N, CA and C of each residue as an Amber inpcrd file, in Angstrom:
protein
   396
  22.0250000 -11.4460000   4.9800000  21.6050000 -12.8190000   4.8320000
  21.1080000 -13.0450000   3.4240000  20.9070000 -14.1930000   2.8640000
  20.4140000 -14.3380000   1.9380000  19.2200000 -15.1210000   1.4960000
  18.5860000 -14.1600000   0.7350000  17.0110000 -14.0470000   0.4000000
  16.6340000 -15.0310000  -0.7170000  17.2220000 -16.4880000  -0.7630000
  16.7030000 -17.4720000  -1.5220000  15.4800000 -18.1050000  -0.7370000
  14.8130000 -17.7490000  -2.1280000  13.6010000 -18.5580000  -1.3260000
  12.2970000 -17.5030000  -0.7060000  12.6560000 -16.5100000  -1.1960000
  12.1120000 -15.3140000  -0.3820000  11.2130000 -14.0960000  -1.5680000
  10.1340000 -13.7720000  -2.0420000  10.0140000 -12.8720000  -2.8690000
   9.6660000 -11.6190000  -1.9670000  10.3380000 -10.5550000  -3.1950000
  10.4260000  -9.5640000  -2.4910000   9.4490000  -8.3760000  -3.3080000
   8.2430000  -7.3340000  -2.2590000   7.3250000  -6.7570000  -3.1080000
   8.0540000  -5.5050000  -4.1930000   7.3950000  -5.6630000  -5.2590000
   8.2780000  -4.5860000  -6.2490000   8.1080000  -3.0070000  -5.3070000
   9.3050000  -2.6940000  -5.7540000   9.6330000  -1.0290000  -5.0620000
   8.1850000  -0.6040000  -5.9910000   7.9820000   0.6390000  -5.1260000
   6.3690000   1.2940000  -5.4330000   7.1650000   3.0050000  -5.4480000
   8.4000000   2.9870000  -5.9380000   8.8940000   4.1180000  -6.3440000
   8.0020000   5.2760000  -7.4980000   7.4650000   6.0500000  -7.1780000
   6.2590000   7.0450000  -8.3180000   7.2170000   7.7070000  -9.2360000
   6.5630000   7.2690000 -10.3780000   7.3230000   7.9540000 -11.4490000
   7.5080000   9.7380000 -11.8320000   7.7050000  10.3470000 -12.5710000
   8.3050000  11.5650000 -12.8080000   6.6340000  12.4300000 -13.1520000
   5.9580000  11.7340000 -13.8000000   4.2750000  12.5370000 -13.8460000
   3.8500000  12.0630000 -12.6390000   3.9960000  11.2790000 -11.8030000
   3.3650000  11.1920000 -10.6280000   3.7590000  12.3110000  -9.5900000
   5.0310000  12.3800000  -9.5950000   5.8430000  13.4420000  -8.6070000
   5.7350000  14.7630000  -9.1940000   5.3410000  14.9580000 -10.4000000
   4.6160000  16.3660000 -10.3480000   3.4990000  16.3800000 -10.2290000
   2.4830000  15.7630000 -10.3430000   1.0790000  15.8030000 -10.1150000
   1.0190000  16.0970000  -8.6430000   1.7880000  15.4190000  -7.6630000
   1.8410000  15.6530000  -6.0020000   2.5500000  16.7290000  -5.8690000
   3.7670000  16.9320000  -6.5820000   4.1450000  18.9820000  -6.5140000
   3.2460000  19.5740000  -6.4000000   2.2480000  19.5760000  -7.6040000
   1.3080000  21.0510000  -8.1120000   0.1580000  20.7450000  -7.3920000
   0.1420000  19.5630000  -6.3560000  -1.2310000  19.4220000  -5.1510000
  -0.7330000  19.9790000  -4.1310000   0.3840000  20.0420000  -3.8760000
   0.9500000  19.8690000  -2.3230000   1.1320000  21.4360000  -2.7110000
   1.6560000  22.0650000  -3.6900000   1.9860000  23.4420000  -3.5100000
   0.7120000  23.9330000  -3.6190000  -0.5600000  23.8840000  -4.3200000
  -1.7650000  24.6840000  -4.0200000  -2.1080000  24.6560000  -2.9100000
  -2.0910000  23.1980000  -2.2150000  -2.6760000  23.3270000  -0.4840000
  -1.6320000  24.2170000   0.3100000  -0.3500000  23.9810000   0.1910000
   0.5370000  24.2000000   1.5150000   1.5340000  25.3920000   1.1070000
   1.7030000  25.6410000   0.1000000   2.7370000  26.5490000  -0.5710000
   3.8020000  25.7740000  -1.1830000   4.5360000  27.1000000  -1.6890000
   6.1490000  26.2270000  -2.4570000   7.0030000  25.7300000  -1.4930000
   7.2850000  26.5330000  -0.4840000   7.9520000  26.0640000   0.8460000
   7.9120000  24.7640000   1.0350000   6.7180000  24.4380000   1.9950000
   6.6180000  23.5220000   2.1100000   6.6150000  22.2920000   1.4850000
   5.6330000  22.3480000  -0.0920000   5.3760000  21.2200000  -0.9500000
   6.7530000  20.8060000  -1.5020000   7.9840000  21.7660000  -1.4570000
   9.8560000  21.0540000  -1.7460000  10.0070000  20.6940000  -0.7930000
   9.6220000  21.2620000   0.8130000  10.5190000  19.8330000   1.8830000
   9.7900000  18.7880000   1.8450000   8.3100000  18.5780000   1.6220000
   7.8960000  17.4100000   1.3100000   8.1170000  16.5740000   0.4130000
   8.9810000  17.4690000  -0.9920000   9.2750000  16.4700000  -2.2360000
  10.5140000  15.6690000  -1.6060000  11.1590000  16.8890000  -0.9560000
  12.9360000  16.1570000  -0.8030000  13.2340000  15.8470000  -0.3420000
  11.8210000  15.2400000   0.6230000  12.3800000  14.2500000   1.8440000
  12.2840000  12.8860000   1.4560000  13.1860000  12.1350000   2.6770000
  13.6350000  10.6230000   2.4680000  12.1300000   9.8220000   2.5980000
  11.2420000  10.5580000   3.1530000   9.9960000   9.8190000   3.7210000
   8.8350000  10.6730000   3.7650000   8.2440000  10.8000000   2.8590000
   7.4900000  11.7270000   2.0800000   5.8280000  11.7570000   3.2990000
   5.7170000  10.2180000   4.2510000   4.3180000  10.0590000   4.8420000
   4.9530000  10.8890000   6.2610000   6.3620000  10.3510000   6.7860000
   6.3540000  11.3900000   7.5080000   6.8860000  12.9010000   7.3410000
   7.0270000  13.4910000   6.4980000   7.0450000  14.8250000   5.9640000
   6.0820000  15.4880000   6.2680000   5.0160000  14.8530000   5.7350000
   3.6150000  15.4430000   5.5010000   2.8070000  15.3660000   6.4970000
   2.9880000  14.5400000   7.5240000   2.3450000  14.5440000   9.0710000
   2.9760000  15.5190000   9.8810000   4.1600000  15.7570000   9.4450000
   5.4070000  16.7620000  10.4360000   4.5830000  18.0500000  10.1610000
   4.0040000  17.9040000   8.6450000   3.7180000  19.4890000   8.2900000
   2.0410000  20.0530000   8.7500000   1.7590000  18.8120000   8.6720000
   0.1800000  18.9040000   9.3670000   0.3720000  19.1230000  10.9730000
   1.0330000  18.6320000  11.5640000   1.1900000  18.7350000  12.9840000
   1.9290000  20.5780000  13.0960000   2.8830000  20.7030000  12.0890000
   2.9250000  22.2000000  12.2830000   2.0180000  23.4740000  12.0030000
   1.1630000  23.4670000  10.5090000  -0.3650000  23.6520000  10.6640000
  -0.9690000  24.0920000  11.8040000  -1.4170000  22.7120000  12.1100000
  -1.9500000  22.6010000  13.5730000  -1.8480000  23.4660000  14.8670000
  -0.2130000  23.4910000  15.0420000   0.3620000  24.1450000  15.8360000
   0.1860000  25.9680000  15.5540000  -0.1050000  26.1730000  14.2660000
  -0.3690000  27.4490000  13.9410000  -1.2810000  28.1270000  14.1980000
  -2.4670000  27.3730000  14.3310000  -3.7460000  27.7180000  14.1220000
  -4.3960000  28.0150000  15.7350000  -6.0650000  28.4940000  15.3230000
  -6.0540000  29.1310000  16.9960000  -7.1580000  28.2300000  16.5410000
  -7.7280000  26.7770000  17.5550000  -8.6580000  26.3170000  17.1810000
  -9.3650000  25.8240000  19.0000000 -10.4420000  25.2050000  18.9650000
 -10.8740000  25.1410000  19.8840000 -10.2920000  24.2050000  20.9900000
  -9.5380000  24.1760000  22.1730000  -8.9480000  23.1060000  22.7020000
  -9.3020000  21.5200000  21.8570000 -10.4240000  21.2820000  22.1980000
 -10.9360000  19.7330000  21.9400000 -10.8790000  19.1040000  20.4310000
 -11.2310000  20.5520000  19.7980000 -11.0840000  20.0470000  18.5620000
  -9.5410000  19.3060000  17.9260000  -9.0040000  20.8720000  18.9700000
  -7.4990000  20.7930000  18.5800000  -6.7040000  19.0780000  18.8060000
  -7.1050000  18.6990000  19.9880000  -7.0490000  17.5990000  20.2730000
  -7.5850000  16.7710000  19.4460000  -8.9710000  16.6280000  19.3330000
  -9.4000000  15.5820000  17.8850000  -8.7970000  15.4910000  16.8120000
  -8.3940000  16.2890000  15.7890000  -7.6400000  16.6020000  14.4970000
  -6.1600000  16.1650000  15.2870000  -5.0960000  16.5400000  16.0390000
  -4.2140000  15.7590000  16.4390000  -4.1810000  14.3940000  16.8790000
  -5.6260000  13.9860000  17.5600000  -5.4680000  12.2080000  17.5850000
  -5.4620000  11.5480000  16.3030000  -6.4200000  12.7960000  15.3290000
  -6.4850000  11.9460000  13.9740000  -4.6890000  11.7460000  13.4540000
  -4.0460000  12.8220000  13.5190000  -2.7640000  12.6750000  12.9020000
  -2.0750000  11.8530000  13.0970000  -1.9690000  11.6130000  14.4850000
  -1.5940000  10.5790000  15.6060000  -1.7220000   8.6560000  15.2310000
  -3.3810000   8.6500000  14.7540000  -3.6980000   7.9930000  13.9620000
  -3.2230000   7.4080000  12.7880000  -3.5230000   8.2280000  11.7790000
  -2.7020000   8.4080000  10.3750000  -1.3840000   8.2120000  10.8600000
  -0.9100000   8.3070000  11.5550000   0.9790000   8.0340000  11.4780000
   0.9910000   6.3820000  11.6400000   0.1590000   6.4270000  12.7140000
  -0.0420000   4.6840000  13.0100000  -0.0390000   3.7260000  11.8370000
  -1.7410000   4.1740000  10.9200000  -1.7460000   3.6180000   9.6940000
  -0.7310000   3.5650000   9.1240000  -0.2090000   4.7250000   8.5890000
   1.1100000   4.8060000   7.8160000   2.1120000   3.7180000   8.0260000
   2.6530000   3.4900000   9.5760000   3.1140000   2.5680000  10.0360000
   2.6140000   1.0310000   9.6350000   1.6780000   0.6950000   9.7750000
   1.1140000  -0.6480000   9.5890000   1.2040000  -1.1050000   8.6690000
   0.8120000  -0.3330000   7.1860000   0.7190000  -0.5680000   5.7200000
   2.0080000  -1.0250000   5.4070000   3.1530000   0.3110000   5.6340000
   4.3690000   0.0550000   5.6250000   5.3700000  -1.6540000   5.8070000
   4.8640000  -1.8390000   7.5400000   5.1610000  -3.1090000   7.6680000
   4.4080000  -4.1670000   6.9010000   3.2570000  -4.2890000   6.2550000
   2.3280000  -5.1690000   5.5700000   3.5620000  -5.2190000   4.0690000
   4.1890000  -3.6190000   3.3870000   4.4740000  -3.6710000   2.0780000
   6.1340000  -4.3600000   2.2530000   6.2590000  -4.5160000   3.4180000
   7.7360000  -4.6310000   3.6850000   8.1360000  -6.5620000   3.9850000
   6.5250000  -6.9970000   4.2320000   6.9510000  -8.2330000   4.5770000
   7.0590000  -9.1760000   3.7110000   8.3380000 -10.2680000   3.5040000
   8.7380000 -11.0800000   2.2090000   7.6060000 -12.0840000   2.3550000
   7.3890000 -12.1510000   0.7570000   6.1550000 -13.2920000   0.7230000
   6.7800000 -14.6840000  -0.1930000   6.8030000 -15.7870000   0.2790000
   7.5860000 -16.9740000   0.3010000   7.5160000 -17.4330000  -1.1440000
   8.3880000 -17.7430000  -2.0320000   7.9380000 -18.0950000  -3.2940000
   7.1860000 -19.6530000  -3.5110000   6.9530000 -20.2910000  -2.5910000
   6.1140000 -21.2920000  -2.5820000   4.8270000 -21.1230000  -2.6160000
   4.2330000 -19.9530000  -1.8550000   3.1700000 -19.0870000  -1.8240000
   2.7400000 -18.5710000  -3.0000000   3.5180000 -17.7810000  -3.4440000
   3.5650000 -16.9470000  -4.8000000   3.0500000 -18.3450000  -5.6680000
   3.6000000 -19.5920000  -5.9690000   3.7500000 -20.3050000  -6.9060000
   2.5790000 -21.3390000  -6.8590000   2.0200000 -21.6360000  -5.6160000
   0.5920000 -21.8900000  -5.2330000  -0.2470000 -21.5620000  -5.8250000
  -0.4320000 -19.5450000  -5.9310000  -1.7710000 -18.9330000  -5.7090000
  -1.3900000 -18.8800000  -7.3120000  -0.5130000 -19.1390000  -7.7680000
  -0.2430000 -19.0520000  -9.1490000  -0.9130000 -20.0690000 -10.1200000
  -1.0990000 -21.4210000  -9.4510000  -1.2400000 -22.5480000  -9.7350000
  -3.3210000 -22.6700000  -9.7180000  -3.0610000 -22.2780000  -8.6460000
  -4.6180000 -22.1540000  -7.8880000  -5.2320000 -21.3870000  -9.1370000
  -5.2220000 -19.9580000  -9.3150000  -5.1650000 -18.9720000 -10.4130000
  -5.7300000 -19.8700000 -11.4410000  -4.8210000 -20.2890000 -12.1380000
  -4.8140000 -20.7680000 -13.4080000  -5.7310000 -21.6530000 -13.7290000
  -5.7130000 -22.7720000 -12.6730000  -7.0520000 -24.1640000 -12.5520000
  -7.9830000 -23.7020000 -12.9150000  -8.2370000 -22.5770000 -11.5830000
  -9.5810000 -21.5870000 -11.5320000  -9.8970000 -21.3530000 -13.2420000
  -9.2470000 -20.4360000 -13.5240000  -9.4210000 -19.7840000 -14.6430000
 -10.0020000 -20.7580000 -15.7890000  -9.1050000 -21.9810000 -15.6570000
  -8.9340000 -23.1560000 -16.9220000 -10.8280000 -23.7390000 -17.1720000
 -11.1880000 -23.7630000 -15.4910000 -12.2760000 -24.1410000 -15.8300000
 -13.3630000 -23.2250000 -15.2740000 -13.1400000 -22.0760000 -15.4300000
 -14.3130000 -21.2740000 -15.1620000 -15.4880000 -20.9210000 -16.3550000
 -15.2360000 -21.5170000 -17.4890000 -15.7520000 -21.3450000 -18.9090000
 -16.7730000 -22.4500000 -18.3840000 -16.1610000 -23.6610000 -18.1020000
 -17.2310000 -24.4760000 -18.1840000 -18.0960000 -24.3590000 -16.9420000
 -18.0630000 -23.5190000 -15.9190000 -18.4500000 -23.5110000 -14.5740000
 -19.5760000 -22.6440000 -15.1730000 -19.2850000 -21.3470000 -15.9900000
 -20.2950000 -20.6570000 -16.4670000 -21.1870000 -20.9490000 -17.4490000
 -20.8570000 -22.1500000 -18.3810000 -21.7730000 -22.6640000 -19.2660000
 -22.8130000 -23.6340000 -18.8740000 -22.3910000 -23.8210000 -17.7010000
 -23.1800000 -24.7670000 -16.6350000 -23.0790000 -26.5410000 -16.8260000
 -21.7940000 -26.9170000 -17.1650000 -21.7070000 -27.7960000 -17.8390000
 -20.6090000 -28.5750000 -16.2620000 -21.1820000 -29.1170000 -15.9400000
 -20.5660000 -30.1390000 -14.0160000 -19.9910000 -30.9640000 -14.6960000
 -18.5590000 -30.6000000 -14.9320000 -17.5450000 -30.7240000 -14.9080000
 -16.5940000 -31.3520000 -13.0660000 -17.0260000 -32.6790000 -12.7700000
 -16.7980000 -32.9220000 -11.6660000 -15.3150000 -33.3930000 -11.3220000
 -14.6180000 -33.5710000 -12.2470000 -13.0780000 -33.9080000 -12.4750000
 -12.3460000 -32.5190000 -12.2380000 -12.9280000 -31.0870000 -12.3030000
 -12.2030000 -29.7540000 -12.0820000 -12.2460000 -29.4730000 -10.8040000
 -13.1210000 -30.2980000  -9.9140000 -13.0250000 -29.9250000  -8.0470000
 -12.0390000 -30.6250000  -7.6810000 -12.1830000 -31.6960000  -8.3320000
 -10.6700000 -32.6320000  -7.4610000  -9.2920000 -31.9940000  -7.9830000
  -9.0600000 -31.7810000  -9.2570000  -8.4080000 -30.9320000  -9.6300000
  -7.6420000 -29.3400000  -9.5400000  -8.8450000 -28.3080000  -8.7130000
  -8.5800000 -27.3780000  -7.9520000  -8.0870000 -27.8430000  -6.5070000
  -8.5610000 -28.5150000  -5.9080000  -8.2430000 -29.4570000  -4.9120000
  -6.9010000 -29.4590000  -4.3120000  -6.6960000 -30.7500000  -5.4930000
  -5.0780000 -31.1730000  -5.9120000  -4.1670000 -29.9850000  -5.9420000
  -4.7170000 -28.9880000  -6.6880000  -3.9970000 -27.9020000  -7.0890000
  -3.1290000 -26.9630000  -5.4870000  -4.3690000 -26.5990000  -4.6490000
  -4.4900000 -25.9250000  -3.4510000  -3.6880000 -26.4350000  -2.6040000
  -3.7180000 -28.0290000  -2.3920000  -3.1880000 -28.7830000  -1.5090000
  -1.3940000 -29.0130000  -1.9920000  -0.6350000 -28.4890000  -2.7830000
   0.1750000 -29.0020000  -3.4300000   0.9390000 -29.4010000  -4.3680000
């Protein structure tokens, strides 16, 4: 379909010092093993829950706890989920061009808002702005 009319959030792709900085974290915590299937996967949040849940599975820990630290993961996947749909949803360029508008008013007369100088023509004006 087509996305006129529609803004779309910039890709949040991590650059080349970012993706080694998370190499040389992920390999001190987890090893080399692991910290490459986490680089070379398609989906790096669930990688890293897959690998905590295997962890987990390794370890000899107390039933309940074991259970607590897995609801947390359980959790965290959820979050993961939610944010995801929040970064994924198109935000309307009428919107965009509003808060853009709004922005600027603000800004135009915030000098005189701070000099204390009632400026009563800039409320109707933000106003105007908000509404349209």
């Amino acid at each position: 379909h087509d996305d006129v009319g529609v803004g779309r959030p910039r890709d949040a792709t991590p650059d080349a010092a970012a993706d080694d900085d998370l190499r040389a974290e992920l390999t001190s915590l987890l090893g080399r093993a692991d910290a490459d299937v986490i680089m070379r996967s398609v989906h790096r949040p669930h990688a890293i829950t897959k690998t905590m849940t295997t962890v987990l599975g390794d370890t000899t820990l107390d039933p309940a706890l074991q259970a607590k630290v897995d609801q947390g993961i359980s959790d965290l996947i959820d979050y993961v989920g939610l944010c995801e749909r929040i970064a994924k949803t198109p935000i309307p360029v009428q919107l965009t061009q509003l808060t853009a508008k709004a922005l600027c008013t603000w800004l135009l007369f915030l000098p005189s808002a701070l000099l204390g100088l009632g400026l009563g023509f800039s409320h109707v004006l933000l106003g105007s702005t908000l509404v349209g």
